[in-house]
mmCIF file of C-alpha atoms in Angstrom:
data_model
loop_
_atom_site.group_PDB
_atom_site.id
_atom_site.type_symbol
_atom_site.label_atom_id
_atom_site.label_comp_id
_atom_site.label_asym_id
_atom_site.label_seq_id
_atom_site.Cartn_x
_atom_site.Cartn_y
_atom_site.Cartn_z
ATOM 1 C CA MET A 1 -28.100 26.499 -24.342
ATOM 2 C CA LYS A 2 -26.865 26.315 -20.717
ATOM 3 C CA VAL A 3 -27.626 22.682 -20.535
ATOM 4 C CA VAL A 4 -25.700 21.970 -23.754
ATOM 5 C CA LEU A 5 -22.758 24.028 -22.514
ATOM 6 C CA LYS A 6 -22.737 22.185 -19.229
ATOM 7 C CA PHE A 7 -22.554 18.759 -20.925
ATOM 8 C CA ILE A 8 -19.805 19.919 -23.227
ATOM 9 C CA VAL A 9 -17.736 21.126 -20.236
ATOM 10 C CA ALA A 10 -18.383 17.851 -18.384
ATOM 11 C CA LEU A 11 -17.358 15.806 -21.398
ATOM 12 C CA LEU A 12 -14.163 17.752 -21.881
ATOM 13 C CA LEU A 13 -13.255 17.420 -18.268
ATOM 14 C CA ALA A 14 -13.916 13.583 -18.384
ATOM 15 C CA ALA A 15 -11.914 13.345 -21.608
ATOM 16 C CA VAL A 16 -8.875 15.189 -20.263
ATOM 17 C CA SER A 17 -8.901 13.132 -17.101
ATOM 18 C CA LEU A 18 -9.036 9.876 -19.072
ATOM 19 C CA ILE A 19 -6.392 10.866 -21.567
ATOM 20 C CA THR A 20 -4.008 12.124 -18.892
ATOM 21 C CA TYR A 21 -4.432 8.842 -16.912
ATOM 22 C CA TRP A 22 -3.968 6.456 -19.817
ATOM 23 C CA CYS A 23 -1.160 8.318 -21.459
ATOM 24 C CA ASN A 24 0.979 8.508 -18.267
ATOM 25 C CA THR A 25 2.347 4.983 -18.448
ATOM 26 C CA GLN A 26 5.660 3.721 -17.048
ATOM 27 C CA GLU A 27 7.166 0.190 -16.753
ATOM 28 C CA ASN A 28 8.044 -0.686 -13.156
ATOM 29 C CA GLU A 29 11.712 -1.773 -13.256
ATOM 30 C CA PHE A 30 11.199 -4.028 -10.188
ATOM 31 C CA THR A 31 8.017 -5.782 -11.075
ATOM 32 C CA GLY A 32 8.090 -5.419 -14.833
ATOM 33 C CA GLU A 33 4.450 -4.180 -14.799
ATOM 34 C CA LYS A 34 3.108 -1.372 -16.930
ATOM 35 C CA GLN A 35 1.665 1.199 -14.527
ATOM 36 C CA HIS A 36 -0.353 4.455 -14.764
ATOM 37 C CA VAL A 37 1.641 6.961 -12.750
ATOM 38 C CA ASP A 38 2.273 10.668 -13.236
ATOM 39 C CA MET A 39 5.260 11.250 -10.936
ATOM 40 C CA THR A 40 8.952 10.259 -11.083
ATOM 41 C CA VAL A 41 10.694 8.085 -8.461
ATOM 42 C CA GLU A 42 12.536 11.173 -7.367
ATOM 43 C CA GLN A 43 9.310 12.912 -6.685
ATOM 44 C CA GLU A 44 8.088 9.898 -4.664
ATOM 45 C CA ILE A 45 11.246 10.004 -2.498
ATOM 46 C CA ALA A 46 10.862 13.715 -1.954
ATOM 47 C CA LEU A 47 7.109 13.380 -1.069
ATOM 48 C CA GLY A 48 7.900 10.660 1.431
ATOM 49 C CA LEU A 49 10.641 12.535 3.135
ATOM 50 C CA GLN A 50 8.441 15.569 3.341
ATOM 51 C CA ALA A 51 5.497 13.659 4.887
ATOM 52 C CA ALA A 52 7.561 11.511 7.348
ATOM 53 C CA PRO A 53 7.901 13.855 10.221
ATOM 54 C CA GLU A 54 4.173 14.728 10.354
ATOM 55 C CA MET A 55 3.111 11.022 10.006
ATOM 56 C CA ALA A 56 5.420 10.130 12.853
ATOM 57 C CA GLN A 57 4.008 12.893 15.021
ATOM 58 C CA GLN A 58 0.453 11.492 14.546
ATOM 59 C CA TYR A 59 1.625 8.394 16.250
ATOM 60 C CA GLY A 60 3.347 10.106 19.174
ATOM 61 C CA GLY A 61 6.718 10.469 17.484
ATOM 62 C CA LEU A 62 9.486 7.903 17.427
ATOM 63 C CA HIS A 63 9.679 5.233 20.129
ATOM 64 C CA PRO A 64 12.047 5.899 22.980
ATOM 65 C CA ASP A 65 13.341 2.271 23.096
ATOM 66 C CA ARG A 66 16.481 2.714 21.045
ATOM 67 C CA GLU A 67 17.334 -0.980 21.084
ATOM 68 C CA ALA A 68 13.981 -2.075 19.700
ATOM 69 C CA ALA A 69 14.155 0.798 17.103
ATOM 70 C CA GLN A 70 17.599 -0.381 16.020
ATOM 71 C CA ALA A 71 16.344 -3.950 15.692
ATOM 72 C CA ILE A 72 13.640 -2.782 13.270
ATOM 73 C CA LYS A 73 16.233 -0.941 11.269
ATOM 74 C CA ASN A 74 18.516 -4.035 11.145
ATOM 75 C CA ILE A 75 15.805 -6.381 10.011
ATOM 76 C CA GLY A 76 14.596 -3.865 7.452
ATOM 77 C CA GLN A 77 18.046 -3.326 5.972
ATOM 78 C CA GLN A 78 18.630 -7.140 5.897
ATOM 79 C CA LEU A 79 15.521 -7.475 3.712
ATOM 80 C CA VAL A 80 16.784 -4.666 1.368
ATOM 81 C CA GLN A 81 20.388 -5.797 1.119
ATOM 82 C CA SER A 82 19.538 -9.441 0.541
ATOM 83 C CA SER A 83 17.325 -8.841 -2.493
ATOM 84 C CA ARG A 84 16.928 -6.907 -5.706
ATOM 85 C CA VAL A 85 15.547 -4.087 -3.632
ATOM 86 C CA SER A 86 19.183 -2.928 -2.967
ATOM 87 C CA ASN A 87 19.438 -2.104 -6.797
ATOM 88 C CA THR A 88 16.477 0.270 -6.686
ATOM 89 C CA PRO A 89 16.881 4.028 -6.305
ATOM 90 C CA TYR A 90 14.911 4.136 -3.051
ATOM 91 C CA ASN A 91 16.543 5.023 0.207
ATOM 92 C CA PHE A 92 14.722 2.895 2.759
ATOM 93 C CA GLU A 93 14.544 3.987 6.314
ATOM 94 C CA PHE A 94 12.701 2.020 9.047
ATOM 95 C CA HIS A 95 11.027 3.752 11.997
ATOM 96 C CA LEU A 96 9.434 2.402 15.223
ATOM 97 C CA LEU A 97 6.660 4.678 16.364
ATOM 98 C CA ALA A 98 5.874 5.395 20.117
ATOM 99 C CA ASP A 99 2.067 4.590 19.823
ATOM 100 C CA GLU A 100 1.524 1.533 21.925
ATOM 101 C CA GLN A 101 -2.221 1.387 21.309
ATOM 102 C CA THR A 102 -2.518 1.394 17.531
ATOM 103 C CA VAL A 103 -1.797 -1.779 15.644
ATOM 104 C CA ASN A 104 -0.476 -0.568 12.313
ATOM 105 C CA ALA A 105 2.340 -0.423 9.799
ATOM 106 C CA PHE A 106 2.557 1.688 6.719
ATOM 107 C CA ALA A 107 4.933 2.906 3.962
ATOM 108 C CA LEU A 108 5.221 6.339 2.504
ATOM 109 C CA PRO A 109 6.234 6.871 -1.156
ATOM 110 C CA GLY A 110 10.000 6.539 -1.598
ATOM 111 C CA GLY A 111 10.982 4.248 1.204
ATOM 112 C CA GLN A 112 9.972 5.669 4.561
ATOM 113 C CA ILE A 113 8.500 2.663 6.554
ATOM 114 C CA PHE A 114 6.881 2.759 9.902
ATOM 115 C CA ILE A 115 5.638 0.199 12.445
ATOM 116 C CA THR A 116 3.835 1.089 15.732
ATOM 117 C CA GLY A 117 4.808 -0.130 19.048
ATOM 118 C CA GLY A 118 1.298 -1.404 19.429
ATOM 119 C CA LEU A 119 1.904 -3.867 16.545
ATOM 120 C CA LEU A 120 5.517 -4.749 17.524
ATOM 121 C CA LYS A 121 4.437 -5.881 21.006
ATOM 122 C CA ARG A 122 1.933 -8.359 19.438
ATOM 123 C CA LEU A 123 4.606 -9.984 17.278
ATOM 124 C CA ASN A 124 6.448 -13.098 18.591
ATOM 125 C CA SER A 125 9.441 -13.478 16.347
ATOM 126 C CA GLU A 126 11.978 -11.767 14.092
ATOM 127 C CA ALA A 127 10.427 -13.543 11.061
ATOM 128 C CA GLN A 128 6.998 -12.036 11.849
ATOM 129 C CA ILE A 129 8.678 -8.476 11.881
ATOM 130 C CA ALA A 130 10.373 -9.266 8.646
ATOM 131 C CA GLY A 131 7.069 -10.256 7.100
ATOM 132 C CA ILE A 132 5.485 -6.883 8.125
ATOM 133 C CA LEU A 133 8.495 -4.853 6.925
ATOM 134 C CA GLY A 134 8.756 -6.923 3.704
ATOM 135 C CA HIS A 135 5.073 -6.233 2.989
ATOM 136 C CA GLU A 136 5.709 -2.456 3.306
ATOM 137 C CA ILE A 137 8.798 -2.588 1.092
ATOM 138 C CA GLY A 138 6.605 -4.269 -1.403
ATOM 139 C CA HIS A 139 4.285 -1.262 -1.435
ATOM 140 C CA VAL A 140 7.207 1.002 -2.190
ATOM 141 C CA VAL A 141 8.940 -0.969 -4.987
ATOM 142 C CA ALA A 142 5.575 -1.730 -6.596
ATOM 143 C CA ARG A 143 4.938 2.036 -6.601
ATOM 144 C CA HIS A 144 1.476 1.581 -5.144
ATOM 145 C CA SER A 145 1.255 5.154 -3.753
ATOM 146 C CA ALA A 146 2.034 6.669 -7.127
ATOM 147 C CA GLU A 147 -0.573 4.461 -8.741
ATOM 148 C CA GLN A 148 -3.148 5.391 -6.101
ATOM 149 C CA LEU A 149 -2.429 9.100 -6.566
ATOM 150 C CA ALA A 150 -2.990 8.819 -10.316
ATOM 151 C CA LYS A 151 -6.188 6.881 -9.830
ATOM 152 C CA ALA A 152 -7.367 9.474 -7.346
ATOM 153 C CA LYS A 153 -6.822 12.234 -9.843
ATOM 154 C CA LEU A 154 -8.703 10.233 -12.409
ATOM 155 C CA THR A 155 -11.619 9.570 -10.042
ATOM 156 C CA GLN A 156 -11.599 13.251 -9.025
ATOM 157 C CA GLY A 157 -11.760 14.339 -12.653
ATOM 158 C CA LEU A 158 -14.620 11.983 -13.569
ATOM 159 C CA THR A 159 -16.656 12.729 -10.411
ATOM 160 C CA GLY A 160 -16.213 16.484 -11.171
ATOM 161 C CA ALA A 161 -17.505 15.855 -14.702
ATOM 162 C CA ALA A 162 -20.475 13.870 -13.379
ATOM 163 C CA ALA A 163 -21.256 16.644 -10.873
ATOM 164 C CA ILE A 164 -21.232 19.264 -13.612
ATOM 165 C CA ALA A 165 -23.383 17.117 -15.874
ATOM 166 C CA THR A 166 -26.088 16.212 -13.289
ATOM 167 C CA TYR A 167 -26.242 19.374 -10.988
ATOM 168 C CA ASP A 168 -29.162 21.623 -11.532
ATOM 169 C CA PRO A 169 -29.144 24.746 -9.305
ATOM 170 C CA GLU A 170 -32.813 24.962 -9.421
ATOM 171 C CA ASN A 171 -33.224 21.417 -8.311
ATOM 172 C CA PRO A 172 -31.179 20.679 -5.101
ATOM 173 C CA ALA A 173 -32.106 16.989 -5.263
ATOM 174 C CA SER A 174 -29.832 16.663 -8.352
ATOM 175 C CA GLN A 175 -26.803 16.762 -6.049
ATOM 176 C CA GLY A 176 -27.579 13.064 -5.363
ATOM 177 C CA GLY A 177 -26.056 12.154 -8.735
ATOM 178 C CA ALA A 178 -22.742 13.670 -7.709
ATOM 179 C CA VAL A 179 -22.859 11.910 -4.372
ATOM 180 C CA VAL A 180 -23.413 8.505 -5.965
ATOM 181 C CA ALA A 181 -20.582 9.165 -8.476
ATOM 182 C CA ALA A 182 -18.216 10.027 -5.584
ATOM 183 C CA MET A 183 -19.216 6.785 -3.703
ATOM 184 C CA VAL A 184 -18.597 4.667 -6.852
ATOM 185 C CA GLY A 185 -15.159 6.393 -7.282
ATOM 186 C CA LYS A 186 -14.287 5.670 -3.671
ATOM 187 C CA MET A 187 -15.227 2.029 -4.031
ATOM 188 C CA LEU A 188 -13.144 1.671 -7.180
ATOM 189 C CA ASN A 189 -10.059 3.054 -5.420
ATOM 190 C CA MET A 190 -10.659 0.787 -2.357
ATOM 191 C CA ARG A 191 -10.759 -2.240 -4.640
ATOM 192 C CA TYR A 192 -7.394 -1.233 -6.160
ATOM 193 C CA GLY A 193 -6.153 -0.933 -2.551
ATOM 194 C CA ARG A 194 -6.981 -4.550 -1.822
ATOM 195 C CA ASN A 195 -5.188 -5.737 -4.899
ATOM 196 C CA ASP A 196 -2.131 -3.737 -3.926
ATOM 197 C CA GLU A 197 -2.191 -5.391 -0.500
ATOM 198 C CA LEU A 198 -2.242 -8.855 -2.046
ATOM 199 C CA GLU A 199 0.634 -7.981 -4.355
ATOM 200 C CA SER A 200 2.689 -6.698 -1.411
ATOM 201 C CA ASP A 201 2.026 -10.024 0.349
ATOM 202 C CA ARG A 202 3.435 -11.905 -2.630
ATOM 203 C CA LEU A 203 6.507 -9.608 -2.727
ATOM 204 C CA ALA A 204 7.071 -10.025 0.980
ATOM 205 C CA VAL A 205 7.170 -13.809 0.519
ATOM 206 C CA GLN A 206 10.024 -13.308 -1.919
ATOM 207 C CA LEU A 207 11.878 -10.661 0.255
ATOM 208 C CA THR A 208 11.697 -12.664 3.500
ATOM 209 C CA GLY A 209 12.845 -15.860 1.952
ATOM 210 C CA SER A 210 15.815 -14.106 0.267
ATOM 211 C CA ALA A 211 16.845 -12.688 3.536
ATOM 212 C CA GLY A 212 16.717 -16.060 5.271
ATOM 213 C CA TYR A 213 13.447 -15.586 7.086
ATOM 214 C CA ASP A 214 10.631 -18.107 7.072
ATOM 215 C CA PRO A 215 7.850 -16.541 4.968
ATOM 216 C CA ARG A 216 5.365 -18.739 6.721
ATOM 217 C CA ALA A 217 5.546 -16.370 9.670
ATOM 218 C CA MET A 218 3.384 -14.013 7.601
ATOM 219 C CA MET A 219 0.489 -16.377 8.028
ATOM 220 C CA GLU A 220 0.951 -16.017 11.836
ATOM 221 C CA VAL A 221 1.026 -12.274 11.348
ATOM 222 C CA MET A 222 -2.392 -12.384 9.629
ATOM 223 C CA ARG A 223 -3.885 -14.365 12.565
ATOM 224 C CA ILE A 224 -2.443 -11.747 14.906
ATOM 225 C CA LEU A 225 -3.932 -8.895 12.811
ATOM 226 C CA ASP A 226 -7.273 -10.803 12.641
ATOM 227 C CA GLU A 227 -7.331 -11.197 16.407
ATOM 228 C CA ALA A 228 -6.377 -7.497 16.834
ATOM 229 C CA SER A 229 -9.378 -6.410 14.686
ATOM 230 C CA GLY A 230 -11.665 -8.077 17.148
ATOM 231 C CA GLY A 231 -13.894 -9.127 14.238
ATOM 232 C CA ALA A 232 -15.260 -5.583 14.037
ATOM 233 C CA GLY A 233 -13.839 -4.702 10.649
ATOM 234 C CA GLY A 234 -17.089 -5.075 8.736
ATOM 235 C CA PRO A 235 -17.532 -6.693 5.365
ATOM 236 C CA GLU A 236 -14.340 -7.145 3.389
ATOM 237 C CA PHE A 237 -15.820 -5.294 0.382
ATOM 238 C CA LEU A 238 -15.974 -2.124 2.432
ATOM 239 C CA GLN A 239 -12.450 -2.393 3.822
ATOM 240 C CA THR A 240 -9.344 -0.884 2.424
ATOM 241 C CA HIS A 241 -7.354 -3.903 3.380
ATOM 242 C CA PRO A 242 -8.394 -7.494 2.614
ATOM 243 C CA ASN A 243 -9.584 -9.470 5.594
ATOM 244 C CA PRO A 244 -6.439 -10.832 7.354
ATOM 245 C CA GLY A 245 -7.977 -14.310 7.644
ATOM 246 C CA ASN A 246 -8.735 -14.379 3.871
ATOM 247 C CA ARG A 247 -5.104 -13.407 3.092
ATOM 248 C CA ILE A 248 -3.589 -16.538 4.621
ATOM 249 C CA SER A 249 -4.572 -18.786 1.723
ATOM 250 C CA GLN A 250 -3.169 -16.250 -0.741
ATOM 251 C CA ILE A 251 0.194 -16.221 1.212
ATOM 252 C CA GLU A 252 0.240 -20.000 1.270
ATOM 253 C CA GLN A 253 -0.291 -20.123 -2.488
ATOM 254 C CA ALA A 254 2.486 -17.503 -3.009
ATOM 255 C CA ILE A 255 4.868 -19.608 -0.955
ATOM 256 C CA GLN A 256 4.109 -22.762 -2.934
ATOM 257 C CA GLU A 257 4.692 -20.765 -6.180
ATOM 258 C CA GLU A 258 7.948 -19.254 -4.948
ATOM 259 C CA TYR A 259 9.279 -22.616 -3.536
ATOM 260 C CA PRO A 260 7.754 -25.412 -5.612
ATOM 261 C CA ASN A 261 10.302 -27.832 -4.279
ATOM 262 C CA GLY A 262 9.823 -26.875 -0.600
ATOM 263 C CA LEU A 263 11.254 -24.193 1.660
ATOM 264 C CA PRO A 264 14.985 -24.173 2.338
ATOM 265 C CA GLU A 265 16.196 -25.518 5.710
ATOM 266 C CA ASN A 266 17.406 -23.385 8.626
ATOM 267 C CA LEU A 267 15.210 -20.363 7.906
ATOM 268 C CA LYS A 268 14.964 -17.845 10.737
ATOM 269 C CA GLN A 269 11.737 -18.145 12.626
#
């Protein structure tokens, strides 16, 4: 009887998780895609603003170089104001972080975007900076964080159901089933993360070109990131981000699709 009850509870939990995920569907006004998200844009903005100070602190706070920080803000706002991004409800803010060792850039939900001093000092041009910031803007307008949160909730619900169904308190070895289920769930979410990165690359091509920057600079950024990784990133399948070297061909294809007649002249390098 306990076994039957356990499986019923597990099935109910799995069903609720699946129904909740598939029924929470919204159309992204920027990309036109149907997405499974369970939060509003306003909630995304509030979440990002709440998390921003703590995230900055993890990287040593804001960079003391005010001139460099202002340059980041100017390039970021140029990308926003020169594209359809200016019509979105997001309030974009661009921050330069003090960490000179870490090579990183990231976006929080709602428009808070960060780049570390460690990444900035490796970049060689304004267009490369624009490529990085455009990529992070792409994450925000594509609502990748909201999608990832919804997928994480689904994964958590399904793994919880699997754990209930497979765990036997009289057999400790049965915990292995829950561990395997958790690993599969993690791999699924990592796969979605890689797809998000590639979509943001494509959006960055559009944004940089609209702002007058040469999108080909993004390919140089990938080479810089590849060099920064030192080849120690491990197999691409086990990474959250796609291998930078493998993204170059995707960016090149996106440029050809966006500009089938060739790039405009006098783009900023």
